[in-house]
Amino acid sequence: MFDGLKAFIHHGNRYIPDPTKVKLPENFSGLPVISTNPCKQDCQLCVQACPTKAIRKSPLTLSLDSCIFCLECQEICPEHKIQFSNEYKMGTNIYERLQIKEGYSNSISIEPSIVRSEIIRILGRSLKLRLVSAGSCNGCELELNAAGNVNFDMGRYGIEFVASPRHADGLVITGPIAENSLASVRLTYEAIPEPKIVVLVGACALSGGLFKQSPALRREIINELKPDLLVPGCPPHPLTFINAVLDLLRAKENK
Ligand code: SF4
Ligand code: SF4
């Protein structure tokens, strides 16, 4: 018994006491910050280096919905204009907030005024989610799985993934929505009772990501679904997902 106690003390806490207050290491690549330093004349290095065409010039803007956090733009820029910070809170409910512009240094946040009141009233203390992998590489699923482990433990807030859409309050979509997964997305959405939320997780779900030019995608359904929550990343860190969902459910406190 004493050996067991010694091992318990030695290991300490194996969970994060408060996932909303974690400071990730400096080398974590989260929210990008674009400085206002002038670019070299006609320089297009970052635009050309970006594999997902996430960067536009004049003014320099980075679309976080397309970014796969490969860091090519950070490394190639001679002026060090684009730097990825260790800020992991990047969930929002407005696409425009994912457009990071020069000089922007605030966190990305939920806009409380457009959060449907029934989401907070009915789902605020218990949220069951059904995940549909719509052509994903499985990276997003691995991190979403981790969000429920003993370390991140989103279950403490009543947030859990469930097997049946009939038992779910919301649909989580990963992947770029390939043609072959369209029926799964639609049927799952229709099977979830009202009020239901839709969460897009990862660059693929948000924009098509690396696959946005593919003729095999059927992304028109995104407009029909009217997503309630957008979680950027490739894949998003479990803390990015947990904080985004909590911010949505706690939007009332910020109204
Ligand atoms: S980090 Fe994002 S914006 Fe930069 S090159 Fe990679 S995908 Fe493009
Ligand atoms: S966003 Fe990245 S990790 Fe997620 S499914 Fe797409 S490629 Fe994979």
Coordinates of C-alpha atoms and ligand atoms in Angstrom, one line a residue:
M1 CA 0.0 0.0 0.0
F2 CA 2.8 2.4 0.9
D3 CA 4.4 1.7 -2.5
G4 CA 1.1 2.7 -4.1
L5 CA 1.0 5.9 -2.1
K6 CA 4.6 6.7 -3.0
A7 CA 3.9 6.2 -6.7
F8 CA 0.7 8.4 -6.4
I9 CA 2.6 11.3 -4.8
H10 CA 5.5 10.9 -7.2
H11 CA 3.2 11.2 -10.2
G12 CA 1.2 14.1 -8.9
N13 CA -1.9 15.4 -10.7
R14 CA -2.4 13.8 -14.1
Y15 CA -5.0 16.2 -15.2
I16 CA -5.1 19.9 -16.1
P17 CA -6.9 21.6 -13.2
D18 CA -8.3 24.4 -15.4
P19 CA -8.1 24.0 -19.2
T20 CA -9.0 27.7 -19.6
K21 CA -5.9 28.9 -17.9
V22 CA -3.1 26.8 -19.4
K23 CA 0.1 28.4 -20.6
L24 CA 1.5 26.3 -23.5
P25 CA 5.2 26.3 -24.1
E26 CA 6.7 29.1 -26.2
N27 CA 7.5 26.8 -29.1
F28 CA 3.8 25.8 -29.5
S29 CA 2.5 27.2 -32.8
G30 CA -0.8 28.9 -32.2
L31 CA -2.4 32.2 -33.3
P32 CA -0.2 34.0 -35.8
V33 CA 0.7 37.6 -35.3
I34 CA 1.6 39.8 -38.4
S35 CA 3.8 42.8 -37.6
T36 CA 3.5 46.1 -39.3
N37 CA 7.1 46.1 -40.5
P38 CA 7.1 47.0 -44.2
C39 CA 7.7 44.1 -46.6
K40 CA 10.6 44.3 -49.1
Q41 CA 9.2 45.8 -52.3
D42 CA 7.1 43.4 -54.3
C43 CA 8.1 40.5 -52.0
Q44 CA 5.7 37.5 -52.5
L45 CA 7.8 34.9 -50.7
C46 CA 5.2 34.0 -48.1
V47 CA 2.3 34.0 -50.6
Q48 CA 4.2 31.7 -52.9
A49 CA 5.3 29.4 -50.0
C50 CA 1.9 28.8 -48.6
P51 CA 0.6 25.4 -49.7
T52 CA -3.1 26.3 -49.0
K53 CA -3.1 29.8 -50.5
A54 CA -3.9 31.2 -47.1
I55 CA -2.0 34.5 -47.5
R56 CA -2.9 37.6 -49.4
K57 CA -1.0 40.8 -49.8
S58 CA -1.9 44.5 -49.5
P59 CA -2.6 44.4 -46.6
L60 CA -0.9 41.1 -45.6
T61 CA -3.7 38.9 -44.4
L62 CA -3.6 35.3 -43.3
S63 CA -6.8 33.2 -43.5
L64 CA -6.7 31.0 -40.4
D65 CA -9.5 28.9 -41.8
S66 CA -7.1 27.7 -44.5
C67 CA -3.9 27.6 -42.5
I68 CA -2.3 24.2 -41.7
F69 CA 0.3 25.7 -39.4
C70 CA 3.2 24.4 -41.5
L71 CA 5.2 27.5 -40.6
E72 CA 6.7 27.9 -44.1
C73 CA 5.6 31.6 -44.1
Q74 CA 7.3 32.3 -40.8
E75 CA 10.5 30.7 -41.9
I76 CA 10.7 32.2 -45.4
C77 CA 10.1 35.8 -44.5
P78 CA 13.3 37.9 -44.4
E79 CA 11.5 40.6 -42.4
H80 CA 10.0 38.1 -39.8
K81 CA 6.6 39.6 -40.4
I82 CA 4.6 36.5 -39.5
Q83 CA 5.2 34.9 -36.1
F84 CA 3.2 32.1 -34.6
S85 CA 2.4 32.8 -30.9
N86 CA 1.6 30.2 -28.3
E87 CA -2.0 31.4 -28.0
Y88 CA -4.2 28.4 -28.4
K89 CA -7.6 30.0 -28.0
M90 CA -8.7 30.5 -31.6
G91 CA -12.4 29.4 -31.7
T92 CA -15.0 31.8 -33.0
N93 CA -18.4 31.9 -34.6
I94 CA -17.6 34.5 -37.2
Y95 CA -15.5 33.6 -40.3
E96 CA -14.2 37.2 -40.7
R97 CA -12.5 36.9 -37.3
L98 CA -10.3 34.2 -38.8
Q99 CA -8.8 36.7 -41.2
I100 CA -5.6 37.8 -39.4
K101 CA -4.4 41.2 -40.6
E102 CA -1.2 43.2 -40.1
G103 CA -0.9 44.6 -36.6
Y104 CA -3.7 42.3 -35.2
S105 CA -2.7 40.9 -31.8
N106 CA -5.9 40.2 -30.0
S107 CA -7.2 36.7 -29.3
I108 CA -9.9 35.4 -31.5
S109 CA -13.2 35.1 -29.7
I110 CA -16.9 34.2 -29.9
E111 CA -19.4 36.9 -30.7
P112 CA -21.9 36.5 -27.9
S113 CA -24.7 38.5 -29.6
I114 CA -25.2 35.9 -32.4
V115 CA -25.1 32.8 -30.1
R116 CA -28.7 31.3 -30.2
S117 CA -30.2 31.6 -26.7
E118 CA -31.4 28.0 -26.8
I119 CA -27.8 26.8 -27.1
I120 CA -27.0 28.4 -23.7
R121 CA -30.3 27.6 -22.1
I122 CA -30.6 24.0 -23.1
L123 CA -27.1 22.8 -23.8
G124 CA -25.1 25.0 -21.4
R125 CA -24.4 22.3 -18.8
S126 CA -24.4 19.1 -20.9
L127 CA -23.4 18.9 -24.5
K128 CA -23.3 15.5 -26.3
L129 CA -21.6 15.6 -29.7
R130 CA -21.6 13.2 -32.7
L131 CA -18.4 13.4 -34.8
V132 CA -18.5 12.8 -38.6
S133 CA -15.2 12.4 -40.3
A134 CA -15.9 13.7 -43.8
G135 CA -12.7 12.7 -45.6
S136 CA -10.3 13.6 -42.8
C137 CA -6.8 12.4 -42.4
N138 CA -7.6 11.3 -38.8
G139 CA -5.4 14.0 -37.3
C140 CA -8.3 16.0 -36.0
E141 CA -10.0 12.9 -34.6
L142 CA -6.9 12.0 -32.6
E143 CA -6.9 15.4 -31.0
L144 CA -10.6 15.4 -30.3
N145 CA -10.2 12.0 -28.8
A146 CA -7.5 13.4 -26.6
A147 CA -9.8 16.2 -25.4
G148 CA -11.8 13.5 -23.5
N149 CA -8.8 11.8 -21.9
V150 CA -7.8 12.1 -18.2
N151 CA -5.4 14.9 -19.0
F152 CA -7.8 17.3 -20.7
D153 CA -11.0 15.8 -19.4
M154 CA -13.7 17.8 -21.2
G155 CA -16.2 15.4 -19.7
R156 CA -15.9 17.4 -16.4
Y157 CA -18.0 20.1 -18.2
G158 CA -20.5 17.7 -19.5
I159 CA -19.0 17.7 -23.0
E160 CA -18.8 14.2 -24.5
F161 CA -18.8 12.4 -27.8
V162 CA -21.6 9.9 -28.2
A163 CA -22.1 7.1 -30.7
S164 CA -25.6 7.8 -31.9
P165 CA -26.8 11.1 -33.4
R166 CA -30.1 10.5 -31.7
H167 CA -28.4 11.0 -28.4
A168 CA -26.4 14.0 -29.6
D169 CA -27.0 17.8 -29.3
G170 CA -24.5 18.7 -32.0
L171 CA -22.6 17.6 -35.0
V172 CA -18.8 18.0 -35.2
I173 CA -17.4 17.8 -38.7
T174 CA -13.8 17.1 -39.5
G175 CA -12.3 16.7 -43.0
P176 CA -13.0 18.7 -46.2
I177 CA -16.4 17.0 -46.9
A178 CA -15.6 14.6 -49.7
E179 CA -18.4 13.5 -52.0
N180 CA -18.5 10.1 -50.5
S181 CA -19.0 11.5 -47.0
L182 CA -21.8 13.9 -47.9
A183 CA -24.6 11.5 -47.2
S184 CA -23.1 10.7 -43.8
V185 CA -22.9 14.4 -42.9
R186 CA -26.5 15.1 -44.0
L187 CA -28.1 12.0 -42.4
T188 CA -26.3 12.6 -39.1
Y189 CA -27.3 16.2 -39.1
E190 CA -30.9 15.3 -39.8
A191 CA -30.9 12.6 -37.0
I192 CA -29.8 15.1 -34.3
P193 CA -32.8 16.6 -32.4
E194 CA -33.3 20.4 -32.2
P195 CA -31.8 22.6 -31.1
K196 CA -28.6 21.3 -32.6
I197 CA -25.2 22.9 -33.0
V198 CA -22.7 22.4 -35.8
V199 CA -19.0 22.7 -35.1
L200 CA -16.4 22.7 -37.9
V201 CA -13.0 21.4 -36.6
G202 CA -9.7 21.9 -38.5
A203 CA -8.6 23.6 -41.7
C204 CA -10.2 20.9 -43.9
A205 CA -13.6 21.4 -42.5
L206 CA -13.3 25.2 -42.4
S207 CA -12.1 25.7 -45.9
G208 CA -11.1 22.5 -47.6
G209 CA -7.6 23.0 -46.3
L210 CA -5.0 21.3 -48.4
F211 CA -7.7 19.8 -50.5
K212 CA -9.8 22.9 -51.3
Q213 CA -9.1 22.6 -55.1
S214 CA -10.2 19.0 -55.3
P215 CA -13.1 18.2 -57.6
A216 CA -14.1 15.4 -55.1
L217 CA -15.3 17.9 -52.5
R218 CA -19.0 18.8 -51.9
R219 CA -18.8 21.8 -49.6
E220 CA -22.1 23.5 -50.5
I221 CA -23.7 21.8 -47.5
I222 CA -21.7 24.1 -45.1
N223 CA -23.9 27.0 -46.1
E224 CA -27.1 25.0 -45.3
L225 CA -25.7 23.9 -41.9
K226 CA -24.9 27.4 -40.7
P227 CA -22.0 26.4 -38.4
D228 CA -22.2 27.7 -34.8
L229 CA -18.6 27.2 -34.0
L230 CA -15.3 27.4 -36.1
V231 CA -12.2 25.8 -34.6
P232 CA -9.0 26.4 -36.7
G233 CA -5.9 24.2 -36.6
C234 CA -4.4 21.3 -38.4
P235 CA -5.2 19.6 -36.2
P236 CA -6.5 21.9 -33.5
H237 CA -5.0 21.3 -30.0
P238 CA -7.4 19.7 -27.6
L239 CA -7.3 23.0 -25.5
T240 CA -8.3 24.9 -28.6
F241 CA -11.4 22.7 -29.0
I242 CA -12.3 22.7 -25.4
N243 CA -12.0 26.4 -24.9
A244 CA -13.9 27.1 -28.1
V245 CA -16.9 25.0 -27.0
L246 CA -16.8 26.4 -23.4
D247 CA -16.7 30.0 -24.8
L248 CA -19.8 29.2 -26.9
L249 CA -21.7 27.6 -24.0
R250 CA -20.7 30.5 -21.7
A251 CA -21.5 33.2 -24.2
K252 CA -24.3 34.4 -21.9
E253 CA -21.8 35.5 -19.3
N254 CA -20.3 37.8 -22.0
K255 CA -23.6 39.1 -23.4
Ligands
SF4_1 S1 1.7 28.4 -41.7 FE1 -0.3 28.6 -42.6 S2 -0.3 30.6 -43.7 FE2 1.9 30.0 -43.3 S3 2.5 28.9 -45.1 FE3 1.7 27.3 -43.7 S4 -0.4 27.1 -44.3 FE4 0.3 29.0 -45.2
SF4_2 S1 -7.3 19.8 -40.7 FE1 -5.3 18.8 -40.8 S2 -5.4 17.2 -39.2 FE2 -7.5 17.9 -39.6 S3 -8.3 16.4 -41.2 FE3 -7.4 18.2 -42.3 S4 -5.3 17.6 -42.8 FE4 -6.0 16.2 -41.2

